mmCIF file of C-alpha atoms in Angstrom:
data_model
loop_
_atom_site.group_PDB
_atom_site.id
_atom_site.type_symbol
_atom_site.label_atom_id
_atom_site.label_comp_id
_atom_site.label_asym_id
_atom_site.label_seq_id
_atom_site.Cartn_x
_atom_site.Cartn_y
_atom_site.Cartn_z
ATOM 1 C CA MET A 26 -14.034 -46.768 -13.125
ATOM 2 C CA PRO A 27 -13.547 -49.488 -15.759
ATOM 3 C CA PRO A 28 -9.967 -50.017 -16.941
ATOM 4 C CA ILE A 29 -8.806 -48.282 -20.106
ATOM 5 C CA SER A 30 -8.613 -50.757 -22.986
ATOM 6 C CA ILE A 31 -8.624 -48.574 -26.116
ATOM 7 C CA LEU A 32 -6.203 -45.769 -26.983
ATOM 8 C CA VAL A 33 -7.328 -43.438 -29.770
ATOM 9 C CA PHE A 34 -4.859 -40.975 -31.245
ATOM 10 C CA ASP A 35 -4.987 -37.592 -32.821
ATOM 11 C CA ILE A 36 -2.571 -37.709 -35.751
ATOM 12 C CA PHE A 37 -1.505 -34.318 -37.143
ATOM 13 C CA GLY A 38 1.081 -32.971 -34.722
ATOM 14 C CA THR A 39 0.635 -35.785 -32.207
ATOM 15 C CA VAL A 40 1.891 -38.820 -34.129
ATOM 16 C CA VAL A 41 3.300 -37.171 -37.266
ATOM 17 C CA ASP A 42 5.287 -33.991 -37.862
ATOM 18 C CA TRP A 43 3.085 -32.152 -40.349
ATOM 19 C CA HIS A 44 5.076 -28.907 -40.278
ATOM 20 C CA GLY A 45 8.526 -30.398 -40.729
ATOM 21 C CA SER A 46 7.306 -32.819 -43.393
ATOM 22 C CA ILE A 47 5.671 -30.101 -45.493
ATOM 23 C CA VAL A 48 8.628 -27.764 -45.061
ATOM 24 C CA ARG A 49 11.103 -30.402 -46.265
ATOM 25 C CA GLU A 50 9.034 -31.322 -49.313
ATOM 26 C CA VAL A 51 8.295 -27.735 -50.330
ATOM 27 C CA GLN A 52 11.949 -26.723 -49.901
ATOM 28 C CA ALA A 53 13.037 -29.624 -52.103
ATOM 29 C CA VAL A 54 10.601 -28.930 -54.943
ATOM 30 C CA TYR A 55 10.002 -25.164 -54.692
ATOM 31 C CA PRO A 56 13.183 -23.703 -53.122
ATOM 32 C CA GLN A 57 12.079 -20.144 -53.891
ATOM 33 C CA VAL A 58 9.131 -20.476 -51.461
ATOM 34 C CA ASP A 59 9.224 -19.643 -47.734
ATOM 35 C CA ALA A 60 8.346 -23.207 -46.768
ATOM 36 C CA ASP A 61 7.796 -22.442 -43.086
ATOM 37 C CA ALA A 62 5.268 -19.718 -43.889
ATOM 38 C CA PHE A 63 3.667 -21.925 -46.552
ATOM 39 C CA ALA A 64 3.125 -24.831 -44.127
ATOM 40 C CA ARG A 65 1.674 -22.584 -41.452
ATOM 41 C CA ALA A 66 -0.572 -20.712 -43.886
ATOM 42 C CA TRP A 67 -2.008 -24.006 -45.122
ATOM 43 C CA ARG A 68 -2.613 -25.287 -41.605
ATOM 44 C CA GLU A 69 -4.183 -21.990 -40.483
ATOM 45 C CA ARG A 70 -7.076 -22.699 -42.854
ATOM 46 C CA TYR A 71 -7.702 -26.139 -41.317
ATOM 47 C CA GLN A 72 -10.186 -25.212 -38.609
ATOM 48 C CA PRO A 73 -12.086 -22.610 -40.682
ATOM 49 C CA ALA A 74 -12.516 -25.147 -43.492
ATOM 50 C CA MET A 75 -13.898 -27.805 -41.164
ATOM 51 C CA GLN A 76 -16.135 -25.234 -39.484
ATOM 52 C CA ARG A 77 -17.943 -24.796 -42.800
ATOM 53 C CA VAL A 78 -18.897 -28.474 -42.545
ATOM 54 C CA ARG A 79 -19.722 -28.335 -38.822
ATOM 55 C CA SER A 80 -21.988 -25.319 -39.316
ATOM 56 C CA GLY A 81 -23.867 -26.893 -42.210
ATOM 57 C CA GLU A 82 -22.669 -24.271 -44.674
ATOM 58 C CA ILE A 83 -21.491 -27.153 -46.861
ATOM 59 C CA GLY A 84 -22.287 -30.860 -46.726
ATOM 60 C CA TRP A 85 -19.923 -33.567 -45.546
ATOM 61 C CA THR A 86 -16.572 -33.100 -47.311
ATOM 62 C CA ARG A 87 -13.495 -35.255 -46.816
ATOM 63 C CA LEU A 88 -10.338 -33.592 -45.537
ATOM 64 C CA ASP A 89 -8.521 -34.306 -48.810
ATOM 65 C CA GLU A 90 -10.999 -32.057 -50.600
ATOM 66 C CA LEU A 91 -10.846 -29.418 -47.858
ATOM 67 C CA HIS A 92 -7.039 -29.450 -48.026
ATOM 68 C CA ARG A 93 -7.233 -28.910 -51.790
ATOM 69 C CA GLY A 94 -9.458 -25.888 -51.338
ATOM 70 C CA MET A 95 -7.066 -24.448 -48.741
ATOM 71 C CA LEU A 96 -4.149 -25.062 -51.109
ATOM 72 C CA GLU A 97 -5.877 -23.224 -53.938
ATOM 73 C CA ASP A 98 -6.328 -20.254 -51.585
ATOM 74 C CA ILE A 99 -2.645 -19.934 -50.739
ATOM 75 C CA LEU A 100 -0.891 -20.779 -54.022
ATOM 76 C CA PRO A 101 -1.043 -17.192 -55.399
ATOM 77 C CA ARG A 102 0.352 -15.782 -52.145
ATOM 78 C CA PHE A 103 3.487 -17.891 -52.586
ATOM 79 C CA GLY A 104 3.898 -17.408 -56.337
ATOM 80 C CA LEU A 105 2.739 -20.931 -57.206
ATOM 81 C CA GLU A 106 -0.402 -20.151 -59.157
ATOM 82 C CA HIS A 107 1.351 -21.504 -62.275
ATOM 83 C CA LEU A 108 1.248 -25.114 -60.999
ATOM 84 C CA ASP A 109 -0.671 -27.447 -63.288
ATOM 85 C CA GLU A 110 -3.303 -29.940 -62.120
ATOM 86 C CA ALA A 111 -0.855 -32.822 -61.674
ATOM 87 C CA GLU A 112 1.491 -30.677 -59.590
ATOM 88 C CA ARG A 113 -1.353 -29.370 -57.444
ATOM 89 C CA ALA A 114 -2.752 -32.854 -56.863
ATOM 90 C CA HIS A 115 0.682 -34.201 -55.899
ATOM 91 C CA LEU A 116 1.351 -31.319 -53.521
ATOM 92 C CA ASN A 117 -2.070 -31.754 -51.909
ATOM 93 C CA ARG A 118 -1.216 -35.368 -51.144
ATOM 94 C CA VAL A 119 1.774 -34.288 -49.051
ATOM 95 C CA TRP A 120 -0.622 -34.818 -46.136
ATOM 96 C CA HIS A 121 -0.548 -38.542 -47.002
ATOM 97 C CA ARG A 122 3.262 -38.486 -46.792
ATOM 98 C CA LEU A 123 3.812 -36.914 -43.369
ATOM 99 C CA ASN A 124 6.677 -38.419 -41.365
ATOM 100 C CA PRO A 125 6.183 -39.816 -37.847
ATOM 101 C CA TRP A 126 7.922 -38.134 -34.948
ATOM 102 C CA PRO A 127 11.090 -40.091 -34.013
ATOM 103 C CA ASP A 128 9.406 -41.762 -31.011
ATOM 104 C CA SER A 129 6.076 -42.573 -32.661
ATOM 105 C CA VAL A 130 6.570 -46.000 -34.232
ATOM 106 C CA ALA A 131 8.418 -47.489 -31.251
ATOM 107 C CA GLY A 132 6.028 -45.855 -28.788
ATOM 108 C CA LEU A 133 2.951 -47.126 -30.591
ATOM 109 C CA ALA A 134 4.416 -50.636 -30.795
ATOM 110 C CA ARG A 135 4.906 -50.676 -27.034
ATOM 111 C CA LEU A 136 1.434 -49.287 -26.340
ATOM 112 C CA LYS A 137 -0.060 -51.862 -28.714
ATOM 113 C CA SER A 138 1.368 -54.652 -26.551
ATOM 114 C CA ARG A 139 -1.180 -53.799 -23.866
ATOM 115 C CA PHE A 140 -3.943 -51.759 -25.520
ATOM 116 C CA THR A 141 -5.919 -51.665 -28.742
ATOM 117 C CA ILE A 142 -4.569 -48.604 -30.578
ATOM 118 C CA CYS A 143 -6.265 -46.727 -33.371
ATOM 119 C CA SER A 144 -6.250 -43.376 -35.085
ATOM 120 C CA LEU A 145 -9.047 -40.910 -34.361
ATOM 121 C CA SER A 146 -8.273 -38.092 -36.725
ATOM 122 C CA ASN A 147 -10.070 -35.566 -38.857
ATOM 123 C CA GLY A 148 -8.020 -36.962 -41.730
ATOM 124 C CA ASN A 149 -9.955 -39.216 -44.099
ATOM 125 C CA ILE A 150 -9.474 -42.986 -44.181
ATOM 126 C CA GLY A 151 -7.429 -43.099 -47.380
ATOM 127 C CA LEU A 152 -5.101 -40.370 -46.129
ATOM 128 C CA LEU A 153 -4.574 -42.082 -42.759
ATOM 129 C CA THR A 154 -4.049 -45.497 -44.331
ATOM 130 C CA ASN A 155 -1.483 -44.221 -46.821
ATOM 131 C CA MET A 156 0.315 -42.352 -44.053
ATOM 132 C CA ALA A 157 0.395 -45.440 -41.833
ATOM 133 C CA LYS A 158 1.640 -47.653 -44.663
ATOM 134 C CA ARG A 159 4.430 -45.245 -45.554
ATOM 135 C CA GLY A 160 5.472 -44.454 -41.992
ATOM 136 C CA GLY A 161 5.092 -47.905 -40.454
ATOM 137 C CA LEU A 162 2.434 -46.843 -37.964
ATOM 138 C CA PRO A 163 1.186 -50.103 -36.396
ATOM 139 C CA TRP A 164 -2.501 -49.340 -35.900
ATOM 140 C CA ASP A 165 -4.936 -52.056 -34.890
ATOM 141 C CA CYS A 166 -7.647 -49.994 -36.577
ATOM 142 C CA VAL A 167 -7.845 -46.817 -38.665
ATOM 143 C CA LEU A 168 -10.728 -44.663 -37.449
ATOM 144 C CA SER A 169 -11.485 -41.291 -38.944
ATOM 145 C CA ALA A 170 -14.016 -38.500 -38.671
ATOM 146 C CA GLU A 171 -15.077 -39.745 -42.100
ATOM 147 C CA VAL A 172 -16.662 -42.796 -40.434
ATOM 148 C CA PHE A 173 -18.978 -40.552 -38.412
ATOM 149 C CA HIS A 174 -19.418 -37.728 -40.966
ATOM 150 C CA ALA A 175 -18.510 -35.278 -38.220
ATOM 151 C CA TYR A 176 -15.309 -33.388 -37.453
ATOM 152 C CA LYS A 177 -13.805 -33.188 -33.989
ATOM 153 C CA PRO A 178 -14.664 -31.729 -31.539
ATOM 154 C CA ASP A 179 -18.149 -33.032 -32.403
ATOM 155 C CA PRO A 180 -19.099 -35.561 -29.681
ATOM 156 C CA ARG A 181 -20.163 -38.036 -32.361
ATOM 157 C CA VAL A 182 -16.494 -38.688 -33.115
ATOM 158 C CA TYR A 183 -15.407 -39.497 -29.544
ATOM 159 C CA LEU A 184 -18.554 -41.398 -28.621
ATOM 160 C CA GLY A 185 -18.492 -43.099 -32.003
ATOM 161 C CA ALA A 186 -15.047 -44.502 -31.284
ATOM 162 C CA ALA A 187 -16.313 -46.071 -28.070
ATOM 163 C CA GLY A 188 -19.313 -47.422 -29.970
ATOM 164 C CA VAL A 189 -17.144 -49.050 -32.636
ATOM 165 C CA PHE A 190 -15.516 -51.182 -29.931
ATOM 166 C CA ASP A 191 -18.731 -51.590 -27.901
ATOM 167 C CA VAL A 192 -17.143 -50.182 -24.745
ATOM 168 C CA SER A 193 -18.052 -47.331 -22.437
ATOM 169 C CA PRO A 194 -16.378 -43.956 -23.077
ATOM 170 C CA ALA A 195 -14.467 -44.367 -19.805
ATOM 171 C CA GLU A 196 -12.668 -47.372 -21.304
ATOM 172 C CA VAL A 197 -11.246 -45.198 -24.089
ATOM 173 C CA MET A 198 -8.358 -42.737 -23.767
ATOM 174 C CA MET A 199 -7.802 -39.929 -26.244
ATOM 175 C CA VAL A 200 -4.120 -39.224 -26.859
ATOM 176 C CA ALA A 201 -3.349 -35.830 -28.390
ATOM 177 C CA ALA A 202 -0.973 -32.887 -28.468
ATOM 178 C CA HIS A 203 -3.877 -30.413 -28.414
ATOM 179 C CA GLN A 204 -5.657 -29.433 -25.235
ATOM 180 C CA ASP A 205 -8.904 -28.486 -27.022
ATOM 181 C CA ASP A 206 -9.163 -31.983 -28.520
ATOM 182 C CA LEU A 207 -8.607 -33.515 -25.092
ATOM 183 C CA ALA A 208 -11.117 -31.205 -23.401
ATOM 184 C CA ALA A 209 -13.801 -32.236 -25.897
ATOM 185 C CA ALA A 210 -12.959 -35.906 -25.342
ATOM 186 C CA ARG A 211 -13.172 -35.455 -21.568
ATOM 187 C CA ASP A 212 -16.590 -33.855 -21.938
ATOM 188 C CA CYS A 213 -17.676 -37.122 -23.569
ATOM 189 C CA GLY A 214 -16.343 -39.206 -20.681
ATOM 190 C CA LEU A 215 -13.036 -40.337 -22.192
ATOM 191 C CA ALA A 216 -9.751 -40.446 -20.308
ATOM 192 C CA THR A 217 -7.093 -38.147 -21.796
ATOM 193 C CA ALA A 218 -3.338 -38.135 -22.310
ATOM 194 C CA TYR A 219 -1.477 -35.012 -23.418
ATOM 195 C CA ILE A 220 1.671 -35.461 -25.507
ATOM 196 C CA GLU A 221 4.177 -32.613 -25.565
ATOM 197 C CA ARG A 222 5.080 -31.572 -29.096
ATOM 198 C CA PRO A 223 6.803 -28.220 -28.612
ATOM 199 C CA MET A 224 8.146 -28.277 -32.185
ATOM 200 C CA GLU A 225 4.768 -28.878 -33.839
ATOM 201 C CA PHE A 226 4.908 -25.502 -35.617
ATOM 202 C CA GLY A 227 8.675 -25.567 -36.186
ATOM 203 C CA ALA A 228 11.725 -24.433 -34.272
ATOM 204 C CA ALA A 229 10.865 -20.769 -34.795
ATOM 205 C CA HIS A 230 7.416 -21.160 -33.213
ATOM 206 C CA ILE A 231 7.833 -23.178 -30.010
ATOM 207 C CA LYS A 232 4.489 -24.260 -28.566
ATOM 208 C CA ASP A 233 3.425 -24.000 -24.922
ATOM 209 C CA VAL A 234 3.204 -27.540 -23.567
ATOM 210 C CA SER A 235 2.280 -26.734 -19.980
ATOM 211 C CA PRO A 236 0.406 -29.512 -18.138
ATOM 212 C CA ASP A 237 -3.348 -29.344 -17.612
ATOM 213 C CA PRO A 238 -4.274 -31.137 -14.387
ATOM 214 C CA ALA A 239 -7.589 -32.161 -15.953
ATOM 215 C CA ASN A 240 -5.771 -34.701 -18.137
ATOM 216 C CA THR A 241 -5.353 -38.266 -16.921
ATOM 217 C CA TYR A 242 -1.738 -38.385 -18.154
ATOM 218 C CA HIS A 243 0.867 -35.889 -19.343
ATOM 219 C CA ALA A 244 3.800 -37.309 -21.292
ATOM 220 C CA ARG A 245 6.884 -35.992 -23.031
ATOM 221 C CA ASP A 246 6.319 -38.309 -26.005
ATOM 222 C CA LEU A 247 4.783 -41.691 -26.820
ATOM 223 C CA LEU A 248 7.677 -43.622 -25.294
ATOM 224 C CA ASP A 249 7.174 -41.710 -22.055
ATOM 225 C CA LEU A 250 3.444 -42.506 -22.192
ATOM 226 C CA ALA A 251 4.303 -46.196 -22.671
ATOM 227 C CA ASN A 252 6.523 -46.020 -19.613
ATOM 228 C CA GLN A 253 3.750 -44.453 -17.545
ATOM 229 C CA LEU A 254 1.260 -47.078 -18.674
ATOM 230 C CA GLY A 255 3.598 -49.962 -17.916
ATOM 231 C CA CYS A 256 4.130 -51.038 -21.528
#
């Protein structure tokens, strides 16, 4: 097998804490809202919204626009239907302002010393770039489903990443906190590394992070992955 040279990363939940970031911002601005339930309700619409694109029900639509549609769906449930356009637009861009997990920046910096590292997220390029700028994420390259006009787990995303760097899929490793993402990457010939993020959905909703022997690596966090990879 050729050596791994490229690490591509899922972002939401793997590199950044989407739940905690949304909860903190909603609590600060709308203290009357159950911020935990709000964050989870918004995220629950993520896969169904992308499935509309995957199925061909709607044409290619960036995640920013999908997030806005999901937001419009849940605002009445949480008593926020009174928000004006500026407030809605600002709240929708919370996804651009997600905070990295405590280990992410240092872990990525170490991994970058040996590998080319890049995002491979369903988030659009503008969203990922703004997030990286704000959070200090040291990507060599920002790749997004937007580049391929296909949402993971479509093979075009994983194979497209290998194509961007003109390497075989076996030279690329997908790093994610979601086993379904990794399984789809493996089906395309990529190596896989699972990152434990038990708090992805908040302290009240601890996630199962049991190892899957099909993965190439299983790590507690990105610093642990750097240790395992000799970085």
